[in-house]
C-alpha cells in the first residue's frame, strides 16, 4: 500500500515514514505544508492508497484540507494524525471525510492496527471476509465504551469490518452516555465495555441489564483486573456477559451469534 504523509513537524513525518516502512508500506511522498502536499498529490500518476494528515498546520489547516483531498482522490483513505483529542474535532474530521483518527503521541502498535484495518477492510469485505450477524441475518447494533478515544476508534473500525452497525463509540462515561444507552436500549444487541473505564462497572452493567435483559455485554481486556471481573461475573446476569481481548474478539462474537 502507498502512503502520503502531511505534518508540519519534521519529527512526526520521520516517525510516520519509519513506522509505515517497517509495516511494509511504501511512502511515496511527504510534506510539511498542506498546499504543497495537495499540489504534489495532484501530480502523482496514481493516487496514494492512504493519506495521513495533521490538523494544526500553518496557512491551510487539516480541516480545510480534508474535503479538498477527498475531492482530489475520492478512493484514497484519509487518516488524521493529531494531538487534538476533542470529541467535537474528531466528529468534524469524520464529517469532512476522515476515515480514521490517530492521536499523538504515536504508538507504533496502535498506528499499525489502524492502518492495517483501513488498508484491508474493503479488500477483505469484497473477498468474503467472515461476518457476524444477528437474528434474521441483520447487522448487529453495537455500542462501544473504551478508556481512550484512540482505542475506541480502533474498535469502531474492527466492528465495522465484522459487519456490525456501530451506534456509538465513546470514552467519556457520564450522564450523556447513560442517556444514549437509554435511547438505544431497545435495539442494542451488544455493548463493548473496557474494564478500565472511569466508572462503576458493576453499577453500569446493572443499569444496562435493567433496561434490556437481552443485551449482551462484552468486557474488553478482562485479564487487566481479575478482582473486578469476579464482581461482574457474580451478578445474576453473568450468562449475558463474556470477556474478550482484541485478538479473540471475532471468536467471542461468533460464540454469541453463531452463523444461522
Tab-separated table of C-alpha atoms in Angstrom:
chain	number	residue	atom	x	y	z
A	1	UNK	CA	0.000	0.000	0.000
A	2	UNK	CA	1.180	3.523	-0.802
A	3	UNK	CA	1.102	6.398	1.677
A	4	UNK	CA	1.496	10.165	1.564
A	5	UNK	CA	2.193	11.892	4.909
A	6	UNK	CA	1.418	15.505	5.810
A	7	UNK	CA	2.590	17.123	9.064
A	8	UNK	CA	4.330	20.375	9.907
A	9	UNK	CA	6.564	18.520	12.369
A	10	UNK	CA	9.654	17.052	10.710
A	11	UNK	CA	9.986	14.710	13.708
A	12	UNK	CA	6.451	13.314	13.227
A	13	UNK	CA	6.964	12.941	9.465
A	14	UNK	CA	10.165	10.998	10.073
A	15	UNK	CA	8.472	8.797	12.703
A	16	UNK	CA	5.484	8.070	10.451
A	17	UNK	CA	7.676	7.231	7.474
A	18	UNK	CA	9.777	4.857	9.593
A	19	UNK	CA	6.683	3.164	11.054
A	20	UNK	CA	4.939	2.756	7.700
A	21	UNK	CA	8.090	1.405	6.082
A	22	UNK	CA	8.558	-1.069	8.934
A	23	UNK	CA	4.958	-2.260	8.391
A	24	UNK	CA	5.748	-2.947	4.725
A	25	UNK	CA	4.103	0.203	3.362
A	26	UNK	CA	5.532	2.461	0.673
A	27	UNK	CA	5.723	6.192	1.476
A	28	UNK	CA	5.521	7.918	-1.902
A	29	UNK	CA	5.738	11.458	-0.547
A	30	UNK	CA	5.689	13.717	2.486
A	31	UNK	CA	5.056	17.421	3.041
A	32	UNK	CA	5.165	19.873	5.932
A	33	UNK	CA	2.578	22.222	4.383
A	34	UNK	CA	-0.953	21.407	3.256
A	35	UNK	CA	-0.793	23.372	-0.013
A	36	UNK	CA	2.486	21.739	-1.054
A	37	UNK	CA	1.016	18.326	-0.238
A	38	UNK	CA	-2.091	18.992	-2.315
A	39	UNK	CA	-0.017	20.031	-5.338
A	40	UNK	CA	2.327	17.045	-5.028
A	41	UNK	CA	-0.539	14.551	-4.697
A	42	UNK	CA	-2.216	16.179	-7.716
A	43	UNK	CA	0.911	15.449	-9.767
A	44	UNK	CA	1.051	11.755	-8.841
A	45	UNK	CA	0.125	9.435	-11.710
A	46	UNK	CA	-1.618	7.092	-9.264
A	47	UNK	CA	-3.220	8.468	-6.063
A	48	UNK	CA	-1.861	7.002	-2.814
A	49	UNK	CA	-3.904	4.345	-1.020
A	50	UNK	CA	-3.724	6.303	2.239
A	51	UNK	CA	-3.018	9.926	3.160
A	52	UNK	CA	-2.154	10.846	6.741
A	53	UNK	CA	-2.595	14.470	7.708
A	54	UNK	CA	-2.140	16.655	10.764
A	55	UNK	CA	-4.825	19.197	11.676
A	56	UNK	CA	-2.839	22.116	13.139
A	57	UNK	CA	-0.741	23.458	10.263
A	58	UNK	CA	0.149	26.966	9.016
A	59	UNK	CA	-1.844	28.680	6.235
A	60	UNK	CA	-4.205	25.789	5.422
A	61	UNK	CA	-5.130	23.520	8.347
A	62	UNK	CA	-6.177	19.905	8.194
A	63	UNK	CA	-9.894	20.574	8.484
A	64	UNK	CA	-9.752	22.818	5.426
A	65	UNK	CA	-7.583	20.313	3.585
A	66	UNK	CA	-9.752	17.228	4.215
A	67	UNK	CA	-12.593	17.942	1.737
A	68	UNK	CA	-10.046	19.039	-0.868
A	69	UNK	CA	-8.214	15.724	-0.553
A	70	UNK	CA	-11.437	13.704	-0.795
A	71	UNK	CA	-12.446	15.651	-3.912
A	72	UNK	CA	-8.992	15.189	-5.465
A	73	UNK	CA	-8.764	11.442	-4.826
A	74	UNK	CA	-12.106	10.078	-3.562
A	75	UNK	CA	-10.929	6.458	-3.358
A	76	UNK	CA	-7.984	7.317	-1.093
A	77	UNK	CA	-8.380	6.693	2.629
A	78	UNK	CA	-7.544	9.716	4.787
A	79	UNK	CA	-6.269	9.288	8.342
A	80	UNK	CA	-5.992	12.284	10.646
A	81	UNK	CA	-2.925	12.204	12.918
A	82	UNK	CA	-3.339	14.883	15.563
A	83	UNK	CA	-2.672	15.820	19.177
A	84	UNK	CA	-6.202	17.259	19.387
A	85	UNK	CA	-8.430	14.687	21.044
A	86	UNK	CA	-11.625	16.694	21.477
A	87	UNK	CA	-14.761	14.766	20.542
A	88	UNK	CA	-16.063	17.718	18.502
A	89	UNK	CA	-12.847	17.858	16.447
A	90	UNK	CA	-12.882	14.121	15.774
A	91	UNK	CA	-16.535	14.280	14.734
A	92	UNK	CA	-15.892	17.276	12.475
A	93	UNK	CA	-12.953	15.487	10.864
A	94	UNK	CA	-15.097	12.436	10.096
A	95	UNK	CA	-17.870	14.605	8.655
A	96	UNK	CA	-15.304	16.298	6.396
A	97	UNK	CA	-14.052	12.977	5.040
A	98	UNK	CA	-11.564	11.444	7.511
A	99	UNK	CA	-11.731	7.645	7.584
A	100	UNK	CA	-9.819	7.275	10.850
A	101	UNK	CA	-8.236	9.347	13.611
A	102	UNK	CA	-4.911	8.672	15.352
A	103	UNK	CA	-3.915	10.600	18.456
A	104	UNK	CA	-0.377	11.783	19.151
A	105	UNK	CA	1.976	10.781	20.694
A	106	UNK	CA	2.271	7.929	18.230
A	107	UNK	CA	2.215	4.349	19.479
A	108	UNK	CA	3.622	2.106	16.687
A	109	UNK	CA	1.398	-0.852	17.615
A	110	UNK	CA	-1.791	1.231	17.553
A	111	UNK	CA	-0.740	3.025	14.379
A	112	UNK	CA	-0.201	-0.344	12.738
A	113	UNK	CA	-3.607	-1.668	13.820
A	114	UNK	CA	-5.458	1.347	12.461
A	115	UNK	CA	-3.540	1.495	9.166
A	116	UNK	CA	-3.756	-2.282	8.709
A	117	UNK	CA	-7.519	-2.315	9.230
A	118	UNK	CA	-8.132	0.659	6.984
A	119	UNK	CA	-5.996	-0.798	4.186
A	120	UNK	CA	-7.512	-4.275	4.289
A	121	UNK	CA	-11.106	-3.512	5.281
A	122	UNK	CA	-12.518	-3.114	1.771
A	123	UNK	CA	-10.471	-5.945	0.278
A	124	UNK	CA	-11.486	-8.405	2.986
A	125	UNK	CA	-15.132	-7.438	2.645
A	126	UNK	CA	-15.010	-7.890	-1.133
A	127	UNK	CA	-13.298	-11.259	-0.897
A	128	UNK	CA	-15.699	-12.784	1.580
A	129	UNK	CA	-14.447	-11.627	4.971
A	130	UNK	CA	-16.420	-13.627	7.510
A	131	UNK	CA	-19.136	-11.534	9.106
A	132	UNK	CA	-21.150	-11.669	12.305
A	133	UNK	CA	-24.933	-11.330	12.054
A	134	UNK	CA	-27.841	-11.176	14.485
A	135	UNK	CA	-31.357	-12.508	14.106
A	136	UNK	CA	-32.587	-12.915	10.518
A	137	UNK	CA	-29.060	-12.127	9.293
A	138	UNK	CA	-29.407	-8.462	10.179
A	139	UNK	CA	-26.336	-6.404	11.190
A	140	UNK	CA	-25.737	-6.281	14.931
A	141	UNK	CA	-26.360	-2.951	16.660
A	142	UNK	CA	-23.427	-2.290	18.969
A	143	UNK	CA	-22.169	0.388	21.359
A	144	UNK	CA	-18.506	0.789	22.385
A	145	UNK	CA	-17.280	2.221	25.710
A	146	UNK	CA	-13.485	2.472	25.789
A	147	UNK	CA	-10.868	4.016	28.060
A	148	UNK	CA	-9.441	6.302	25.361
A	149	UNK	CA	-10.544	7.826	22.070
A	150	UNK	CA	-7.723	6.043	20.257
A	151	UNK	CA	-8.731	2.526	21.313
A	152	UNK	CA	-12.366	3.462	20.713
A	153	UNK	CA	-11.580	4.379	17.088
A	154	UNK	CA	-9.760	1.064	16.577
A	155	UNK	CA	-12.764	-0.831	17.949
A	156	UNK	CA	-15.076	1.136	15.659
A	157	UNK	CA	-13.067	0.053	12.606
A	158	UNK	CA	-12.841	-3.585	13.713
A	159	UNK	CA	-16.566	-3.896	14.402
A	160	UNK	CA	-17.491	-2.315	11.071
A	161	UNK	CA	-15.114	-4.799	9.484
A	162	UNK	CA	-17.130	-7.597	11.125
A	163	UNK	CA	-20.305	-6.178	9.595
A	164	UNK	CA	-21.714	-4.564	12.745
A	165	UNK	CA	-23.741	-1.361	12.816
A	166	UNK	CA	-21.908	0.832	15.324
A	167	UNK	CA	-24.470	3.025	17.094
A	168	UNK	CA	-21.869	4.908	19.107
A	169	UNK	CA	-18.253	4.953	20.278
A	170	UNK	CA	-17.193	6.898	23.339
A	171	UNK	CA	-14.534	7.170	26.026
A	172	UNK	CA	-16.457	9.797	28.002
A	173	UNK	CA	-18.543	7.980	30.606
A	174	UNK	CA	-21.078	10.420	32.050
A	175	UNK	CA	-24.803	11.159	32.204
A	176	UNK	CA	-24.826	11.828	28.466
A	177	UNK	CA	-23.725	8.242	27.930
A	178	UNK	CA	-26.494	6.895	30.160
A	179	UNK	CA	-28.989	8.968	28.185
A	180	UNK	CA	-27.640	7.472	24.963
A	181	UNK	CA	-27.901	3.925	26.317
A	182	UNK	CA	-31.458	4.686	27.422
A	183	UNK	CA	-32.408	5.942	23.957
A	184	UNK	CA	-30.848	2.924	22.225
A	185	UNK	CA	-31.620	0.159	24.722
A	186	UNK	CA	-34.437	-1.345	22.649
A	187	UNK	CA	-32.215	-2.038	19.629
A	188	UNK	CA	-28.754	-2.714	21.112
A	189	UNK	CA	-27.515	-6.274	20.665
A	190	UNK	CA	-24.072	-5.869	22.257
A	191	UNK	CA	-22.292	-3.292	24.404
A	192	UNK	CA	-18.494	-3.499	24.499
A	193	UNK	CA	-17.006	-2.135	27.730
A	194	UNK	CA	-13.317	-1.699	28.541
A	195	UNK	CA	-12.762	-2.987	32.061
A	196	UNK	CA	-10.683	0.105	32.877
A	197	UNK	CA	-13.323	2.735	32.071
A	198	UNK	CA	-13.605	5.533	34.616
A	199	UNK	CA	-16.973	4.416	36.011
A	200	UNK	CA	-18.506	1.965	38.476
A	201	UNK	CA	-18.580	-1.021	36.122
A	202	UNK	CA	-20.886	-3.192	38.239
A	203	UNK	CA	-23.420	-0.368	38.622
A	204	UNK	CA	-23.256	0.377	34.891
A	205	UNK	CA	-23.917	-3.258	33.982
A	206	UNK	CA	-26.873	-3.420	36.364
A	207	UNK	CA	-28.295	-0.287	34.723
A	208	UNK	CA	-27.872	-1.738	31.224
A	209	UNK	CA	-29.464	-5.067	32.112
A	210	UNK	CA	-32.369	-3.367	33.885
A	211	UNK	CA	-33.205	-1.698	30.563
A	212	UNK	CA	-32.915	-4.769	28.371
A	213	UNK	CA	-32.078	-8.241	29.657
A	214	UNK	CA	-31.429	-9.444	26.109
A	215	UNK	CA	-28.425	-7.171	25.614
A	216	UNK	CA	-25.075	-8.955	25.620
A	217	UNK	CA	-22.124	-7.287	27.341
A	218	UNK	CA	-18.558	-7.982	26.271
A	219	UNK	CA	-15.888	-6.933	28.769
A	220	UNK	CA	-12.725	-5.986	26.898
A	221	UNK	CA	-9.279	-6.817	28.328
A	222	UNK	CA	-10.703	-8.804	31.276
A	223	UNK	CA	-7.282	-10.015	32.412
A	224	UNK	CA	-6.414	-6.429	33.445
A	225	UNK	CA	-8.462	-6.693	36.640
A	226	UNK	CA	-9.369	-10.195	37.784
A	227	UNK	CA	-10.927	-9.000	41.054
A	228	UNK	CA	-13.284	-6.612	39.253
A	229	UNK	CA	-14.145	-9.293	36.718
A	230	UNK	CA	-15.162	-11.642	39.532
A	231	UNK	CA	-17.526	-8.963	40.807
A	232	UNK	CA	-19.018	-8.637	37.347
A	233	UNK	CA	-19.459	-12.385	36.955
A	234	UNK	CA	-21.120	-12.561	40.364
A	235	UNK	CA	-24.089	-10.623	39.005
A	236	UNK	CA	-27.248	-12.627	38.419
A	237	UNK	CA	-26.929	-11.870	34.704
A	238	UNK	CA	-23.469	-13.388	34.280
A	239	UNK	CA	-24.760	-15.547	31.386
A	240	UNK	CA	-25.221	-12.332	29.364
A	241	UNK	CA	-21.589	-11.281	29.926
A	242	UNK	CA	-18.452	-12.514	28.175
A	243	UNK	CA	-14.818	-11.461	28.384
A	244	UNK	CA	-12.638	-10.808	25.347
A	245	UNK	CA	-9.449	-9.223	24.067
A	246	UNK	CA	-8.875	-7.596	20.666
A	247	UNK	CA	-7.199	-10.822	19.486
A	248	UNK	CA	-10.150	-13.040	20.458
A	249	UNK	CA	-12.948	-10.608	19.645
A	250	UNK	CA	-14.142	-12.328	16.475
A	251	UNK	CA	-14.283	-15.729	18.184
A	252	UNK	CA	-16.261	-14.184	21.046
A	253	UNK	CA	-18.731	-12.635	18.621
A	254	UNK	CA	-19.211	-15.939	16.816
A	255	UNK	CA	-19.987	-17.642	20.145
A	256	UNK	CA	-22.658	-15.059	20.868
A	257	UNK	CA	-24.092	-15.074	17.352
A	258	UNK	CA	-23.229	-18.309	15.523
A	259	UNK	CA	-23.976	-18.476	11.786
A	260	UNK	CA	-27.639	-19.091	11.120
